[in-house]
CSV table of C-alpha atoms and ligand atoms in Angstrom, one decimal:
chain,number,residue,atom,x,y,z
T,14,MET,CA,4.9,67.5,120.5
T,15,TRP,CA,4.6,63.6,119.8
T,16,GLY,CA,2.9,63.7,116.5
T,17,GLY,CA,6.1,62.3,114.9
T,18,ARG,CA,4.3,58.8,114.2
T,19,PHE,CA,0.4,59.9,114.3
T,20,ALA,CA,-1.1,60.3,110.6
T,21,GLU,CA,-4.2,61.8,112.2
T,22,GLY,CA,-4.8,64.3,115.2
T,23,PRO,CA,-6.5,63.1,118.2
T,24,ALA,CA,-10.4,62.8,118.4
T,25,ALA,CA,-12.3,65.8,120.0
T,26,VAL,CA,-13.3,63.6,123.4
T,27,MET,CA,-9.6,62.2,123.1
T,28,ALA,CA,-8.4,65.8,123.6
T,29,GLU,CA,-10.9,66.4,126.5
T,30,ILE,CA,-9.9,63.3,128.7
T,31,ASN,CA,-6.4,63.8,128.2
T,32,ALA,CA,-5.7,67.0,128.9
T,33,SER,CA,-4.7,67.9,132.5
T,34,ILE,CA,-3.9,72.0,131.4
T,35,PRO,CA,-7.8,73.3,132.8
T,36,PHE,CA,-6.3,71.7,136.7
T,37,ASP,CA,-2.3,71.9,136.1
T,38,LYS,CA,-2.1,75.2,135.0
T,39,ARG,CA,-1.7,75.9,138.7
T,40,LEU,CA,2.0,74.4,138.4
T,41,TRP,CA,3.1,77.1,136.2
T,42,ARG,CA,5.4,78.9,138.7
T,43,GLN,CA,7.3,75.4,139.9
T,44,ASP,CA,7.5,74.1,136.3
T,45,VAL,CA,9.1,77.4,134.9
T,46,ARG,CA,11.2,77.4,138.1
T,47,GLY,CA,12.4,73.5,137.2
T,48,SER,CA,12.6,74.1,133.6
T,49,ILE,CA,15.0,77.3,134.4
T,50,ALA,CA,17.0,75.0,136.6
T,51,HIS,CA,17.0,72.5,134.2
T,52,ALA,CA,18.3,75.0,131.7
T,53,GLU,CA,21.2,76.0,133.7
T,54,MET,CA,22.4,72.5,134.2
T,55,LEU,CA,22.6,71.9,130.9
T,56,GLY,CA,24.5,75.2,130.1
T,57,LYS,CA,26.8,74.3,132.9
T,58,THR,CA,27.5,70.9,131.4
T,59,GLY,CA,27.6,71.3,128.0
T,60,ILE,CA,24.9,69.1,127.1
T,61,VAL,CA,23.4,72.2,125.6
T,62,GLY,CA,25.6,75.3,124.2
T,63,GLN,CA,25.3,78.2,126.7
T,64,SER,CA,24.0,80.7,124.4
T,65,ASP,CA,21.0,78.4,123.9
T,66,ALA,CA,20.4,77.5,127.4
T,67,ASP,CA,20.4,81.6,127.9
T,68,ALA,CA,18.0,82.4,124.9
T,69,ILE,CA,15.8,79.3,126.5
T,70,ILE,CA,16.2,80.8,130.0
T,71,ALA,CA,15.4,84.3,128.6
T,72,GLY,CA,12.3,83.2,127.2
T,73,LEU,CA,11.4,81.5,130.2
T,74,LYS,CA,11.5,84.4,132.4
T,75,GLN,CA,9.3,86.4,129.8
T,76,ILE,CA,6.5,83.6,130.0
T,77,GLU,CA,7.0,84.1,134.0
T,78,THR,CA,6.2,87.7,133.4
T,79,GLU,CA,3.3,87.0,130.6
T,80,TYR,CA,1.3,84.5,132.9
T,81,GLU,CA,2.2,86.6,136.0
T,82,ALA,CA,0.1,89.8,133.8
T,83,GLU,CA,-2.5,87.6,132.0
T,84,GLY,CA,-2.7,83.9,133.7
T,85,VAL,CA,-2.1,80.8,131.6
T,86,PRO,CA,-3.7,80.2,128.2
T,87,VAL,CA,-5.6,77.2,128.1
T,88,ASN,CA,-5.5,74.9,125.4
T,89,LEU,CA,-7.0,71.7,125.6
T,90,ALA,CA,-4.9,70.1,122.3
T,91,LEU,CA,-1.7,71.8,124.6
T,92,GLU,CA,-3.1,69.1,126.8
T,93,ASP,CA,-0.8,70.0,130.1
T,94,ILE,CA,1.0,73.0,131.6
T,95,HIS,CA,4.3,71.6,130.6
T,96,MET,CA,3.5,71.5,126.6
T,97,THR,CA,1.8,75.0,127.2
T,98,ILE,CA,4.9,76.6,128.6
T,99,GLU,CA,6.8,74.8,125.7
T,100,ALA,CA,4.6,75.8,122.9
T,101,ARG,CA,5.0,79.2,124.2
T,102,LEU,CA,8.4,79.2,124.6
T,103,THR,CA,8.9,77.6,120.6
T,104,GLU,CA,6.7,81.4,119.6
T,105,ILE,CA,9.2,83.4,121.7
T,106,ILE,CA,12.8,81.8,120.4
T,107,GLY,CA,11.9,79.4,117.8
T,108,PRO,CA,13.4,76.1,117.3
T,109,VAL,CA,16.1,76.7,119.9
T,110,ALA,CA,13.0,76.0,122.3
T,111,GLY,CA,13.0,72.4,121.8
T,112,ARG,CA,16.5,72.0,123.2
T,113,LEU,CA,15.1,72.1,126.6
T,114,HIS,CA,13.7,69.0,126.9
T,115,THR,CA,17.0,67.4,126.6
T,116,ALA,CA,17.7,64.7,129.5
T,117,ARG,CA,14.4,65.1,130.8
T,118,SER,CA,10.7,64.0,130.1
T,119,ARG,CA,7.2,64.9,131.4
T,120,ASN,CA,7.4,62.5,133.8
T,121,ASP,CA,10.3,63.7,135.7
T,122,GLN,CA,9.3,67.2,134.7
T,123,VAL,CA,5.8,66.4,136.5
T,124,ALA,CA,7.2,65.1,139.2
T,125,THR,CA,9.6,67.8,139.9
T,126,ALA,CA,6.8,70.8,139.3
T,127,PHE,CA,4.4,68.4,141.8
T,128,ARG,CA,6.8,68.7,144.4
T,129,LEU,CA,7.7,72.0,144.3
T,130,TRP,CA,3.9,72.8,144.5
T,131,THR,CA,3.5,70.3,147.3
T,132,ARG,CA,6.2,72.1,149.5
T,133,ASP,CA,5.3,75.7,149.0
T,134,ALA,CA,1.5,74.6,150.2
T,135,VAL,CA,2.8,73.3,153.1
T,136,ASN,CA,4.8,76.3,154.2
T,137,GLU,CA,1.1,77.9,153.4
T,138,VAL,CA,-0.9,75.5,155.9
T,139,MET,CA,1.7,75.7,158.8
T,140,GLY,CA,1.6,79.2,158.8
T,141,ALA,CA,-2.4,79.5,158.8
T,142,LEU,CA,-2.0,76.9,161.3
T,143,SER,CA,0.3,78.3,163.7
T,144,ASN,CA,-2.1,81.7,163.9
T,145,LEU,CA,-4.9,79.5,164.8
T,146,ARG,CA,-2.9,77.9,167.9
T,147,GLU,CA,-1.5,81.7,168.4
T,148,ALA,CA,-5.5,82.2,168.5
T,149,LEU,CA,-6.0,79.3,171.1
T,150,ILE,CA,-3.4,80.4,173.1
T,151,VAL,CA,-4.5,84.2,173.6
T,152,ARG,CA,-8.1,82.7,174.8
T,153,ALA,CA,-6.7,80.2,176.6
T,154,GLU,CA,-5.4,82.7,178.9
T,155,GLU,CA,-7.9,85.0,179.0
T,156,GLN,CA,-10.3,81.9,180.2
T,157,SER,CA,-7.9,79.8,182.4
T,158,ASP,CA,-10.3,80.5,185.8
T,159,THR,CA,-13.2,80.3,183.4
T,160,ILE,CA,-14.9,77.1,184.5
T,161,LEU,CA,-17.2,75.0,182.5
T,162,PRO,CA,-18.1,71.0,182.8
T,163,GLY,CA,-15.5,68.6,181.4
T,164,PHE,CA,-17.5,66.4,179.7
T,165,THR,CA,-17.4,61.9,179.3
T,166,HIS,CA,-20.5,60.4,176.9
T,167,LEU,CA,-21.6,64.0,176.6
T,168,GLN,CA,-22.0,63.7,180.2
T,169,VAL,CA,-21.6,65.8,182.8
T,170,ALA,CA,-17.9,64.3,184.3
T,171,GLN,CA,-16.1,66.7,186.7
T,172,PRO,CA,-15.5,70.4,186.3
T,173,VAL,CA,-12.5,72.2,184.0
T,174,THR,CA,-11.3,74.9,183.2
T,175,LEU,CA,-12.1,76.6,179.6
T,176,GLY,CA,-8.2,77.6,179.0
T,177,HIS,CA,-7.4,74.0,179.5
T,178,HIS,CA,-10.5,72.8,177.0
T,179,LEU,CA,-8.8,75.1,174.5
T,180,LEU,CA,-5.6,74.2,175.1
T,181,ALA,CA,-6.4,70.6,174.4
T,182,TYR,CA,-7.0,71.5,170.6
T,183,TYR,CA,-3.6,73.5,171.1
T,184,GLU,CA,-1.7,70.1,171.3
T,185,MET,CA,-3.4,68.8,168.5
T,186,PHE,CA,-2.8,71.4,166.3
T,187,THR,CA,0.9,71.2,167.7
T,188,ARG,CA,1.1,67.5,166.5
T,189,ASP,CA,0.1,68.6,163.0
T,190,ALA,CA,2.5,71.0,162.8
T,191,SER,CA,5.3,68.3,163.2
T,192,ARG,CA,3.3,66.1,160.8
T,193,LEU,CA,3.3,68.9,158.1
T,194,ARG,CA,7.2,69.7,158.7
T,195,MET,CA,7.8,65.6,158.5
T,196,CYS,CA,5.7,66.0,155.2
T,197,ASN,CA,8.6,68.6,153.9
T,198,GLN,CA,11.6,66.7,155.7
T,199,ARG,CA,10.8,63.6,153.3
T,200,ASN,CA,10.0,65.7,150.3
T,201,SER,CA,13.8,67.3,150.4
T,202,GLU,CA,14.6,65.2,146.9
T,203,CYS,CA,14.4,66.1,143.7
T,204,PRO,CA,13.6,63.4,140.9
T,205,LEU,CA,14.4,65.9,137.8
T,206,GLY,CA,16.9,64.4,135.5
T,207,SER,CA,15.3,60.7,135.9
T,208,ALA,CA,14.1,61.1,132.4
T,209,ALA,CA,11.0,59.0,131.4
T,210,LEU,CA,12.1,56.2,134.1
T,211,ALA,CA,15.6,54.8,133.2
T,212,GLY,CA,17.8,57.4,133.8
T,213,THR,CA,19.5,59.2,130.8
T,214,GLY,CA,22.7,59.2,128.7
T,215,PHE,CA,23.7,62.4,128.7
T,216,ALA,CA,26.1,63.1,131.4
T,217,ASN,CA,23.3,65.5,133.4
T,218,ASP,CA,24.1,66.9,136.9
T,219,ARG,CA,21.3,66.1,139.3
T,220,ASP,CA,23.1,67.4,142.4
T,221,MET,CA,22.8,70.4,140.6
T,222,THR,CA,19.4,71.0,139.6
T,223,ALA,CA,18.4,69.3,143.2
T,224,LYS,CA,20.4,71.9,145.0
T,225,ALA,CA,19.2,74.9,142.4
T,226,LEU,CA,15.7,74.2,143.3
T,227,GLY,CA,16.1,74.2,147.3
T,228,PHE,CA,15.9,69.9,147.4
T,229,GLU,CA,18.9,68.2,149.4
T,230,ARG,CA,19.9,65.9,146.9
T,231,PRO,CA,18.4,63.6,144.1
T,232,THR,CA,16.3,60.8,144.1
T,233,ALA,CA,18.2,57.7,144.2
T,234,ASN,CA,15.9,55.7,142.1
T,235,SER,CA,15.0,57.1,138.6
T,236,MET,CA,11.8,54.0,138.2
T,237,ASP,CA,10.7,55.3,141.7
T,238,SER,CA,11.5,59.2,141.0
T,239,VAL,CA,8.4,58.9,138.1
T,240,SER,CA,5.8,57.2,139.8
T,241,ASP,CA,6.3,58.0,143.3
T,242,ARG,CA,3.3,60.5,144.8
T,243,ASP,CA,4.0,59.6,148.7
T,244,PHE,CA,5.0,63.5,149.1
T,245,ALA,CA,1.1,64.3,147.7
T,246,LEU,CA,-0.5,61.4,150.4
T,247,ASP,CA,2.0,62.4,153.1
T,248,TYR,CA,0.3,66.1,152.4
T,249,LEU,CA,-3.2,64.5,152.2
T,250,MET,CA,-2.7,62.5,155.0
T,251,ALA,CA,-1.6,65.4,157.4
T,252,ALA,CA,-4.2,67.9,155.9
T,253,SER,CA,-6.8,65.3,157.0
T,254,GLN,CA,-5.7,65.2,160.3
T,255,ILE,CA,-6.0,68.3,160.8
T,256,ALA,CA,-9.1,68.5,159.5
T,257,LEU,CA,-10.8,66.0,161.2
T,258,HIS,CA,-9.1,68.4,164.6
T,259,LEU,CA,-10.5,71.0,163.2
T,260,SER,CA,-13.8,69.0,162.8
T,261,ARG,CA,-14.0,67.9,166.3
T,262,LEU,CA,-13.7,72.0,167.2
T,263,ALA,CA,-16.2,73.3,164.9
T,264,GLU,CA,-18.7,70.0,166.6
T,265,GLU,CA,-18.0,71.7,169.9
T,266,ILE,CA,-18.5,75.3,169.0
T,267,ILE,CA,-21.7,74.3,167.3
T,268,ILE,CA,-23.3,72.2,170.5
T,269,TRP,CA,-21.7,75.0,172.6
T,270,ALA,CA,-23.6,77.4,170.6
T,271,SER,CA,-27.0,75.8,171.0
T,272,GLN,CA,-29.8,78.0,173.2
T,273,PRO,CA,-30.1,74.7,175.7
T,274,PHE,CA,-26.1,74.6,175.9
T,275,GLY,CA,-25.9,78.8,174.9
T,276,PHE,CA,-21.3,78.5,176.2
T,277,VAL,CA,-20.9,80.5,173.5
T,278,ALA,CA,-22.1,83.1,170.9
T,279,LEU,CA,-20.5,83.0,167.7
T,280,SER,CA,-19.4,87.1,166.2
T,281,ASP,CA,-22.0,88.4,163.6
T,282,ALA,CA,-19.3,88.1,161.2
T,283,TRP,CA,-19.0,84.3,161.5
T,284,SER,CA,-22.8,83.6,161.8
T,285,THR,CA,-25.4,83.4,159.1
T,286,GLY,CA,-29.4,84.3,159.4
T,287,SER,CA,-32.1,82.3,158.3
T,288,SER,CA,-34.5,83.3,155.6
T,289,ILE,CA,-37.5,82.5,157.8
T,290,MET,CA,-37.0,82.8,161.3
T,291,PRO,CA,-35.8,86.2,162.0
T,292,GLN,CA,-34.4,85.1,165.6
T,293,LYS,CA,-32.1,82.4,164.2
T,294,ARG,CA,-28.4,83.0,164.3
T,295,ASN,CA,-26.3,80.1,162.7
T,296,PRO,CA,-23.1,78.5,163.2
T,297,ASP,CA,-22.9,78.0,159.6
T,298,ALA,CA,-18.9,78.3,159.2
T,299,ALA,CA,-18.0,75.7,162.3
T,300,GLU,CA,-21.0,73.2,160.1
T,301,LEU,CA,-19.1,73.5,157.2
T,302,VAL,CA,-15.6,73.4,158.6
T,303,ARG,CA,-17.0,69.8,160.1
T,304,GLY,CA,-18.5,69.3,156.4
T,305,HIS,CA,-15.2,70.2,155.1
T,306,ALA,CA,-13.4,67.5,156.7
T,307,GLY,CA,-15.3,65.1,154.8
T,308,ARG,CA,-14.3,65.9,151.4
T,309,ILE,CA,-10.7,66.7,152.5
T,310,THR,CA,-10.1,63.0,154.0
T,311,GLY,CA,-12.2,62.1,150.4
T,312,CYS,CA,-9.9,63.7,148.8
T,313,LEU,CA,-7.0,61.6,150.8
T,314,ASN,CA,-8.9,58.2,149.5
T,315,ALA,CA,-9.5,59.4,145.7
T,316,LEU,CA,-5.5,59.9,145.4
T,317,MET,CA,-4.6,56.7,147.2
T,318,MET,CA,-7.6,54.9,145.2
T,319,THR,CA,-5.3,56.3,142.0
T,320,MET,CA,-1.9,55.2,143.1
T,321,LYS,CA,-2.6,51.4,144.5
T,322,GLY,CA,-2.5,49.3,141.5
T,323,LEU,CA,-0.1,50.9,139.5
T,324,PRO,CA,2.9,49.2,138.3
T,325,LEU,CA,5.8,50.5,138.1
T,326,ALA,CA,6.5,53.5,136.6
T,327,TYR,CA,4.6,56.2,135.2
T,328,SER,CA,0.9,55.4,134.0
T,329,LYS,CA,-1.4,58.3,132.9
T,330,ASP,CA,-3.6,57.7,135.7
T,331,MET,CA,-1.1,59.4,137.9
T,332,GLN,CA,-2.4,62.8,136.1
T,333,ASN,CA,-5.7,62.6,138.8
T,334,ASP,CA,-2.8,63.3,141.7
T,335,LYS,CA,-3.6,66.8,141.0
T,336,PRO,CA,-7.4,67.6,141.3
T,337,PRO,CA,-7.4,66.4,144.9
T,338,VAL,CA,-4.6,67.7,146.6
T,339,PHE,CA,-5.8,71.1,145.2
T,340,GLU,CA,-9.1,70.5,146.4
T,341,ALA,CA,-8.2,69.7,149.8
T,342,HIS,CA,-5.6,72.6,150.1
T,343,ASP,CA,-8.0,75.3,149.1
T,344,LEU,CA,-10.8,73.9,151.5
T,345,LEU,CA,-8.2,73.6,154.0
T,346,GLY,CA,-7.0,76.9,153.8
T,347,LEU,CA,-10.8,78.3,154.1
T,348,CYS,CA,-10.8,76.1,157.2
T,349,LEU,CA,-7.9,77.6,159.1
T,350,THR,CA,-9.1,80.7,158.2
T,351,ALA,CA,-12.5,80.2,159.6
T,352,MET,CA,-11.4,78.7,162.7
T,353,THR,CA,-9.2,81.2,163.3
T,354,GLY,CA,-11.6,83.9,162.9
T,355,MET,CA,-14.3,82.2,164.9
T,356,VAL,CA,-11.8,81.3,168.2
T,357,GLU,CA,-10.4,85.2,168.3
T,358,SER,CA,-14.0,86.4,167.9
T,359,MET,CA,-16.6,84.4,170.0
T,360,THR,CA,-18.1,86.0,173.0
T,361,PHE,CA,-18.0,83.4,175.9
T,362,ALA,CA,-20.8,82.7,178.6
T,363,PRO,CA,-19.2,81.9,182.1
T,364,GLU,CA,-22.0,82.3,183.8
T,365,LYS,CA,-24.0,79.6,181.8
T,366,MET,CA,-20.8,77.0,181.6
T,367,ARG,CA,-20.0,77.7,185.4
T,368,THR,CA,-24.4,77.0,186.0
T,369,ALA,CA,-23.9,73.6,183.8
T,370,ALA,CA,-20.5,72.9,185.7
T,371,ASP,CA,-22.6,72.7,188.9
T,372,SER,CA,-25.0,70.2,187.6
T,373,GLY,CA,-25.0,66.5,188.0
T,374,PHE,CA,-22.8,66.6,191.1
T,375,SER,CA,-19.7,67.2,188.9
T,376,THR,CA,-17.6,67.0,192.2
T,377,ALA,CA,-18.8,63.8,193.4
T,378,THR,CA,-14.6,62.4,192.4
T,379,ASP,CA,-13.4,65.1,194.9
T,380,LEU,CA,-15.3,63.7,197.4
T,381,ALA,CA,-14.4,60.3,197.1
T,382,ASP,CA,-10.4,61.4,196.6
T,383,TRP,CA,-11.2,63.2,199.9
T,384,LEU,CA,-12.2,60.0,201.3
T,385,VAL,CA,-8.9,58.1,200.2
T,386,ARG,CA,-6.8,61.1,201.4
T,387,GLN,CA,-8.2,62.2,204.7
T,388,GLY,CA,-10.2,58.8,206.1
T,389,GLY,CA,-7.7,56.3,204.6
T,390,ILE,CA,-10.4,54.5,203.1
T,391,PRO,CA,-10.0,52.2,199.8
T,392,PHE,CA,-11.3,54.1,196.3
T,393,ARG,CA,-13.6,51.4,195.6
T,394,GLU,CA,-15.6,52.2,199.1
T,395,ALA,CA,-14.5,55.5,199.0
T,396,HIS,CA,-16.9,55.3,195.8
T,397,HIS,CA,-19.8,53.7,197.3
T,398,ILE,CA,-20.2,56.5,200.6
T,399,THR,CA,-19.8,59.3,197.5
T,400,GLY,CA,-22.8,57.4,195.6
T,401,ALA,CA,-25.0,57.4,198.8
T,402,ALA,CA,-24.3,61.0,199.6
T,403,VAL,CA,-25.3,61.7,195.9
T,404,LYS,CA,-28.5,59.8,196.8
T,405,LEU,CA,-29.1,62.5,199.7
T,406,CYS,CA,-28.5,65.2,197.9
T,407,GLU,CA,-30.9,64.4,195.5
T,408,GLU,CA,-33.3,63.3,198.0
T,409,ARG,CA,-32.9,66.7,199.3
T,410,GLY,CA,-32.6,69.1,196.3
T,411,CYS,CA,-29.3,70.1,196.9
T,412,GLY,CA,-25.5,69.8,196.0
T,413,LEU,CA,-22.4,68.2,197.4
T,414,ALA,CA,-20.9,71.2,199.0
T,415,ASP,CA,-24.2,71.6,201.2
T,416,LEU,CA,-23.8,68.8,203.0
T,417,SER,CA,-22.3,68.8,206.8
T,418,ILE,CA,-20.3,66.5,208.4
T,419,GLU,CA,-22.7,65.0,210.3
T,420,ASP,CA,-24.5,63.9,206.7
T,421,LEU,CA,-21.2,62.2,205.8
T,422,VAL,CA,-20.6,61.1,209.7
T,423,ALA,CA,-23.9,59.4,209.2
T,424,ILE,CA,-23.0,57.2,206.0
T,425,ASP,CA,-19.9,56.2,207.1
T,426,GLY,CA,-18.4,56.5,210.2
T,427,ARG,CA,-14.6,57.0,209.6
T,428,ILE,CA,-14.9,60.4,208.6
T,429,ALA,CA,-15.4,61.8,211.9
T,430,GLY,CA,-13.2,64.2,212.9
T,431,HIS,CA,-12.2,65.8,209.7
T,432,ASP,CA,-13.1,69.1,208.0
T,433,LEU,CA,-15.5,69.1,205.0
T,434,PRO,CA,-13.6,69.1,201.9
T,435,ASP,CA,-14.3,72.3,199.5
T,436,LEU,CA,-16.4,70.9,197.0
T,437,THR,CA,-17.5,73.5,194.8
T,438,VAL,CA,-16.4,73.6,191.1
T,439,GLU,CA,-14.2,76.3,192.1
T,440,GLY,CA,-12.3,74.4,194.7
T,441,SER,CA,-12.5,71.2,192.1
T,442,VAL,CA,-10.4,72.7,189.5
T,443,ALA,CA,-8.2,74.4,191.8
T,444,SER,CA,-7.2,71.2,193.5
T,445,ARG,CA,-6.3,69.5,190.1
T,446,THR,CA,-2.4,70.7,189.7
T,447,SER,CA,-1.0,68.0,188.7
T,448,TYR,CA,0.8,67.9,185.5
T,449,GLY,CA,-1.4,68.6,182.6
T,450,GLY,CA,-4.4,68.9,185.4
T,451,THR,CA,-7.3,71.5,184.6
T,452,ALA,CA,-6.0,73.5,187.8
T,453,PRO,CA,-5.9,77.4,186.8
T,454,GLU,CA,-2.5,77.4,188.2
T,455,GLN,CA,-1.5,74.5,186.1
T,456,VAL,CA,-3.1,76.0,182.9
T,457,ARG,CA,-1.1,79.5,183.5
T,458,TYR,CA,2.1,77.3,183.9
T,459,GLN,CA,1.4,75.2,180.7
T,460,ILE,CA,1.1,78.8,178.5
T,461,MET,CA,4.2,79.5,180.1
T,462,MET,CA,6.4,77.2,179.1
T,463,LEU,CA,5.0,77.1,175.5
T,464,LYS,CA,5.8,80.7,174.9
T,465,GLN,CA,8.9,80.1,176.6
T,466,THR,CA,10.2,76.7,174.5
T,467,ASN,CA,8.2,78.9,171.4
T,468,ARG,CA,6.5,76.0,170.4
T,469,LEU,CA,4.1,78.1,167.8
A,514,LIG,N1,0.4,65.9,132.0
A,514,LIG,C1,0.8,64.8,132.8
A,514,LIG,C2,0.6,64.7,134.0
A,514,LIG,O1,0.1,65.4,134.7
A,514,LIG,C3,2.3,65.1,132.4
A,514,LIG,C4,3.2,63.9,132.2
A,514,LIG,C5,2.8,63.1,131.0
A,514,LIG,N2,3.8,61.8,130.7
A,514,LIG,C6,3.2,61.0,129.6
A,514,LIG,N3,3.9,59.7,129.6
A,514,LIG,N4,2.4,61.1,129.2
A,514,LIG,O2,1.1,63.2,134.4
C-alpha cells in the first residue's frame, strides 16, 4: 500500500510490531460502514465517477457478507483492518478499488471507525447496566422491610433496611448511566474527511458523511480530528467508574456470604466449590468482579499513558489505543452480566441480618434523638446520657429496648413523665422517614418515584 519508495520489504519482526490486524479486525463492520459512506459521498460530489463509486460500494457489501460468514482473514503483511479490506476490495473489483482512498487517509479512517465502534460499545453497556438496575429495584422492593445493620467503619452503626441498602447501588449505577450518555453526546462529531492531518483539496462533503454515519456534525479541526482519542478515554473513565461501583457491591456480597455474617447465600449458578474442601461454596464470580475492576482501571491508565506525550497529529503509538478499550469492554460486559445474575438469584437471610442489626446497641442514636425531642435536652448532653444507658445495659447484659423509664430517669431526672421511645430496630427504621431515609415507607416511595419517572 505504501511500497512506492521502498526497495525492500519489511523485516519479519517489523511486520509483527507494525501490525494491528490481530486486534483491530474487530473494527471491520465500522470500517466498512465508514467506507461505504465515504464512497457514496465521493460519487455524489463527483470526486469519483458514479459508476466507480457504485462498484466500490457493491464490493464493500460483498466483503461484509464474506466476513459475516467466514470472519476476517489475518495477514500481518496487510497491517490493519483498513488495508485488509482495501486489499480484498482490489481482488474483487480490480484497480478501481484504488479510488476509494481519495480525499481521506487511514488517520481519519481509523478515527472514524473507532468512534463508531465506541458508540456501539457504550450503547451495549447502557443496556447491560439497565438490566442490573432493574434487578436491584426488584430485590429492593421485595426487601423493603428487611432489617440489617448499617455500618460505618464496618462497625454496626444504625439499623437500615435492605431495600435502602440496595437502592444505594441503584443510585451509583444511575449516575454511571448518565456518564455513558455523556460519552455518546460528546462522541457526536465525525472526523472522516480530515484526511492525514491538514484536510484535503478535494471538494468533499463532510456534512454528508457525518449524517450518513449517524454523527451530528463533522469535527471542526482536522489536526484534532486525527489525533483525538478523548472519546475512548471518556468511555474508559465511565467504564472504570462502573467497575469501581461493581467492585464495591462485589465486596459487600463477599463479606455478606462469609459464615460469620451469613447474610446472603449465592445461588449454585454463581458459586464454585473447592477441589479439596467439600463443604466450601465460594463467591468466585464476586471476587472476579472485584478483581476485574483493577484490570479495567489499568486499561484506562494504559491509554492515558499512551496519549500523554504525543505531539499533534497522528503517531503510531495511537495504534495501541484499541487493546485496552477492547479488553475493558469485554471485562465490563462479563462483570455486569455476572453481577446481574448474582443480584437476581441470591437468597437473603433476614433473621441473621436482624440479629446482627440488634447487636452493638444500634438504636443508641434513636434514644439520644428522643431525649432531644421529648426532654428538650441539647444533643451533646443527650449523647452523654445515652452513653450512660449503654453502659447500664452492658452491666446488665441486656439491650436498650429492655430498659425501663425508671432506669433512664435514674440517669437523668429531666426525662421523668415521658413514655419510652420504641428502641427496637423495627421502631428505629420506621422512624427514619426523612427524604432519602431508610424507613420502609420511604424506600417504597423512592421505588415508586423512580418507576414513575422511568429512571431506568
Ligand atoms: N493501524 C493504524 C492505527 O490503528 C491505522 C492508521 C495508520 N496511519 C498511519 N499514518 N500509519 O492507528
